[in-house]
Coordinates of N, CA and C in Angstrom, one line a residue:
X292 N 44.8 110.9 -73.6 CA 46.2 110.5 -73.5 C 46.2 109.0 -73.2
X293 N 47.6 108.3 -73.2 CA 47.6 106.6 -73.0 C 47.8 106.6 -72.1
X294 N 46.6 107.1 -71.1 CA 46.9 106.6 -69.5 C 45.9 105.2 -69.6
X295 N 45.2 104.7 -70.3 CA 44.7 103.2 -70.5 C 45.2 102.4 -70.5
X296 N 45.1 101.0 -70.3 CA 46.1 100.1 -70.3 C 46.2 99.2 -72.0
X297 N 45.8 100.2 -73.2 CA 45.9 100.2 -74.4 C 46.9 100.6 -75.4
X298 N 47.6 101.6 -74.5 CA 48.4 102.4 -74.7 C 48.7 103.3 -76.1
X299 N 50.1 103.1 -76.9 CA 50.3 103.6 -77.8 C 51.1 103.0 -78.6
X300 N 51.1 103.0 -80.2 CA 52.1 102.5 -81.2 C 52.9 103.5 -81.2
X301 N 54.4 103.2 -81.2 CA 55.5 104.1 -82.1 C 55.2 104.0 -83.6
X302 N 55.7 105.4 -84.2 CA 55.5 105.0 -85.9 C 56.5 103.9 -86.2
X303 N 56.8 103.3 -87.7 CA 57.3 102.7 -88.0 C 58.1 103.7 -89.0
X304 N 59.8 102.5 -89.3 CA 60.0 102.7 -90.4 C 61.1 104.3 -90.5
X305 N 60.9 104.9 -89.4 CA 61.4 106.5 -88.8 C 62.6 106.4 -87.8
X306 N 63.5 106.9 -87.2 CA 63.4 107.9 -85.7 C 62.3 108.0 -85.2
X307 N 62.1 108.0 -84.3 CA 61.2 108.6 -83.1 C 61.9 109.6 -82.1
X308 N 61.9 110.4 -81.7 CA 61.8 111.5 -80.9 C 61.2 111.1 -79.1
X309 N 62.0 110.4 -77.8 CA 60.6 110.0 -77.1 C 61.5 110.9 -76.0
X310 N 60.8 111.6 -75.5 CA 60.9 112.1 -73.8 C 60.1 112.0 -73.0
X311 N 60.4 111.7 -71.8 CA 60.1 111.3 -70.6 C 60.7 112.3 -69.3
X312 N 59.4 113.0 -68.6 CA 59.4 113.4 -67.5 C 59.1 113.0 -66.1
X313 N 59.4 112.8 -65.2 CA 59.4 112.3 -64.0 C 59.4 112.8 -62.6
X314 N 58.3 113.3 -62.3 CA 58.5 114.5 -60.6 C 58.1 114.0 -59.9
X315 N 59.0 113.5 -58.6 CA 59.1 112.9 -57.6 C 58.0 113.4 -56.4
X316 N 57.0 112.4 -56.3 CA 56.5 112.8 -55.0 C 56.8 113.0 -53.7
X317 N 56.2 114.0 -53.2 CA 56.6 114.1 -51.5 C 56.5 112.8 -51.0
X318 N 57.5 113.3 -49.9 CA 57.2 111.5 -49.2 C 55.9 111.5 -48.5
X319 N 55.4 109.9 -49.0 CA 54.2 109.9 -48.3 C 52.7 110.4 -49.0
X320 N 53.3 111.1 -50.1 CA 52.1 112.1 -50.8 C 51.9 111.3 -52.1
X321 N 50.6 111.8 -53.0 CA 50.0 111.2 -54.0 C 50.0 111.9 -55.2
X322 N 51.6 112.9 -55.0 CA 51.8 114.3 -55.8 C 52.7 114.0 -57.0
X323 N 53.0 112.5 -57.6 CA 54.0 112.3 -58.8 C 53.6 112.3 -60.0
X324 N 54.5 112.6 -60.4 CA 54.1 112.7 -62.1 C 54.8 111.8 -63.2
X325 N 54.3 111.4 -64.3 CA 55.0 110.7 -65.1 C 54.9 111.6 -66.8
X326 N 55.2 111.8 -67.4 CA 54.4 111.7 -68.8 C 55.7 111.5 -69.7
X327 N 55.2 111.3 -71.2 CA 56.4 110.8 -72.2 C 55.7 111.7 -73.2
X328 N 56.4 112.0 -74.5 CA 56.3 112.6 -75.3 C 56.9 112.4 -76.6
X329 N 56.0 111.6 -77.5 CA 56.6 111.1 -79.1 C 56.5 111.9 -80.2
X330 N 57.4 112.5 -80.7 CA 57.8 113.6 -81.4 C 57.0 115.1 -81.2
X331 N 57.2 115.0 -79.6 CA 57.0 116.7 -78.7 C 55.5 116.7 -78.8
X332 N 54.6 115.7 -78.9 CA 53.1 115.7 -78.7 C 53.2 114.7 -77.6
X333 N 52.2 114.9 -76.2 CA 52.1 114.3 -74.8 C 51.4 113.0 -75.5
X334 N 52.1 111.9 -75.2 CA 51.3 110.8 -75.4 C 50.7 109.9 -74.0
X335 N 51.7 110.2 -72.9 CA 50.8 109.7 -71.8 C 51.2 110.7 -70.1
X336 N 50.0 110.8 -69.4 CA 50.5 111.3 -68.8 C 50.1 110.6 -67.2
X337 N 50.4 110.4 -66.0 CA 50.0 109.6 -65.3 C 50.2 110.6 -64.0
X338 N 49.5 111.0 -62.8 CA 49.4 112.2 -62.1 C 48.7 111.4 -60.7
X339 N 49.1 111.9 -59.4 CA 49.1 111.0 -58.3 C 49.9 109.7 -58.3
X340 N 51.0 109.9 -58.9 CA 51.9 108.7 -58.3 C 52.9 108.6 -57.7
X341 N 53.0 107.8 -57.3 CA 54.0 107.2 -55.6 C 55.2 106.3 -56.1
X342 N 56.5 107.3 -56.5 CA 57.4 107.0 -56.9 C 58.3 106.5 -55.1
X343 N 58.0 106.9 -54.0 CA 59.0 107.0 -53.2 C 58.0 106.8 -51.9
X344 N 58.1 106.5 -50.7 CA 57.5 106.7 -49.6 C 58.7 107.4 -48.1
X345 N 59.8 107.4 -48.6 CA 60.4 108.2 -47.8 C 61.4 109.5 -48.3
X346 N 61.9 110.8 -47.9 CA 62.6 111.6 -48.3 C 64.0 111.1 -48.8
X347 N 64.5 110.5 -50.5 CA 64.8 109.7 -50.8 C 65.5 110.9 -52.0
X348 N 66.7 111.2 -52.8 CA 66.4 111.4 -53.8 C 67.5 110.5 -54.9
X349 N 66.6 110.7 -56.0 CA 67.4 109.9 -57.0 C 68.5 109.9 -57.3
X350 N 69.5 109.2 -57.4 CA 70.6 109.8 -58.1 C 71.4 108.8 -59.3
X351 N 70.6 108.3 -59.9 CA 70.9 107.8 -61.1 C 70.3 106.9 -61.9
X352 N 69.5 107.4 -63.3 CA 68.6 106.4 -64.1 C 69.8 106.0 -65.1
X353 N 69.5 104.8 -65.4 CA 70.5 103.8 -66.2 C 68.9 103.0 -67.5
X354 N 69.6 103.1 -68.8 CA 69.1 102.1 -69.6 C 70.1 101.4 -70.4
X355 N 70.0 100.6 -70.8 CA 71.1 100.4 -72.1 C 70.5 100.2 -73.5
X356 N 70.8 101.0 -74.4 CA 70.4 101.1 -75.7 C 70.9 100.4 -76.8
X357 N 70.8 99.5 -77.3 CA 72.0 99.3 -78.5 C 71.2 98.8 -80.0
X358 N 71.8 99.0 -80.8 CA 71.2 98.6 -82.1 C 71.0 96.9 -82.3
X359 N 70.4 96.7 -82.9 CA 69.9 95.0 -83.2 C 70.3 94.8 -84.8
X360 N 70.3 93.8 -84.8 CA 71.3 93.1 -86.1 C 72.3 92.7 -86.2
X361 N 72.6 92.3 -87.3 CA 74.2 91.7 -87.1 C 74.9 92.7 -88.4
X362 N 74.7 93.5 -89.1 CA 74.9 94.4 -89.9 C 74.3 95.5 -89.4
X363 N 74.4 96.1 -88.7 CA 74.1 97.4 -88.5 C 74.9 99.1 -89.0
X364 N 74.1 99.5 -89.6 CA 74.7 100.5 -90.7 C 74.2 101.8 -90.4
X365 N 75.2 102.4 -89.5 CA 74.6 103.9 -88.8 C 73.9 105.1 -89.7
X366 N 74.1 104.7 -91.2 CA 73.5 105.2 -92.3 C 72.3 105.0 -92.6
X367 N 72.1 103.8 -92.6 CA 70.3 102.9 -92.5 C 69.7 104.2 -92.5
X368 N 68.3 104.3 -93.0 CA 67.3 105.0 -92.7 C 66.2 104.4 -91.5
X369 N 66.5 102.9 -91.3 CA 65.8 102.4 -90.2 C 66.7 101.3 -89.4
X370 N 66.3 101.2 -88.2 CA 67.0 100.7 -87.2 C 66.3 100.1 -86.3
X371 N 66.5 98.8 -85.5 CA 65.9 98.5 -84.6 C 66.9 98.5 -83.1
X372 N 66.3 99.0 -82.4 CA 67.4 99.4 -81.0 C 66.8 98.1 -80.3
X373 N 67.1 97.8 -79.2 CA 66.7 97.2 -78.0 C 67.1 98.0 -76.8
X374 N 66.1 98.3 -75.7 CA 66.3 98.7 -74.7 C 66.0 98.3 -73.8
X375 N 66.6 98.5 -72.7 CA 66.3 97.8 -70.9 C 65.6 98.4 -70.2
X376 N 64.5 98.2 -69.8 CA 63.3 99.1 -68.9 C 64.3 99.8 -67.7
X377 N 64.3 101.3 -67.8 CA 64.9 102.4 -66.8 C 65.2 101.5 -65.3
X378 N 66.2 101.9 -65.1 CA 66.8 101.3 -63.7 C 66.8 102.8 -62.6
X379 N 66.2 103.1 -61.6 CA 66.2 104.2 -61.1 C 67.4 103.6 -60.0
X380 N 68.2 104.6 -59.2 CA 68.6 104.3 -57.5 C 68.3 105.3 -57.1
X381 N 68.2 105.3 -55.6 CA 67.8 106.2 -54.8 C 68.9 106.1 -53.6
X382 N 68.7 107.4 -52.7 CA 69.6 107.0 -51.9 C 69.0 108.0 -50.5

């Protein structure tokens, strides 16, 4: 899996399909999970991680997605989006 710091290519040229899971570790503990999944095959999975160090829970991930160009044509067969790396809060 791309737990290396090599990682992985998206296809080109397509949609992509990506999900992302995330389970919160105990506070204090080495029990978190990460993995992502590019069209429903695990591409990375990351296990013992320390999302939190106190009894905290999330309550809202934010990105912002939007298409790139100055012609953008929701019909296009290809598209380039830009996205903002996940914003968690906790509370």
């Amino acid at each position: 899996l791309g737990n290396d710091k090599k990682g992985f290519a998206f296809p080109r040229g397509r949609w992509v399909e990506l999900q992302q899971e995330v389970v919160l570790n105990g506070p204090k503990q080495k029990n978190g999970i990460m993995r992502v999944w590019v069209d429903g095959n695990l591409r990375f999975e990351k296990t013992n991680v320390v999302f939190r160090e106190v009894d905290a829970r999330i309550t809202g991930v934010l990105a912002e997605v939007v298409p790139m160009g100055r012609d953008v044509d929701p019909k296009a067969k290809a598209q380039k989006l830009w996205m903002t790396p996940f914003e968690l809060r906790w509370n």
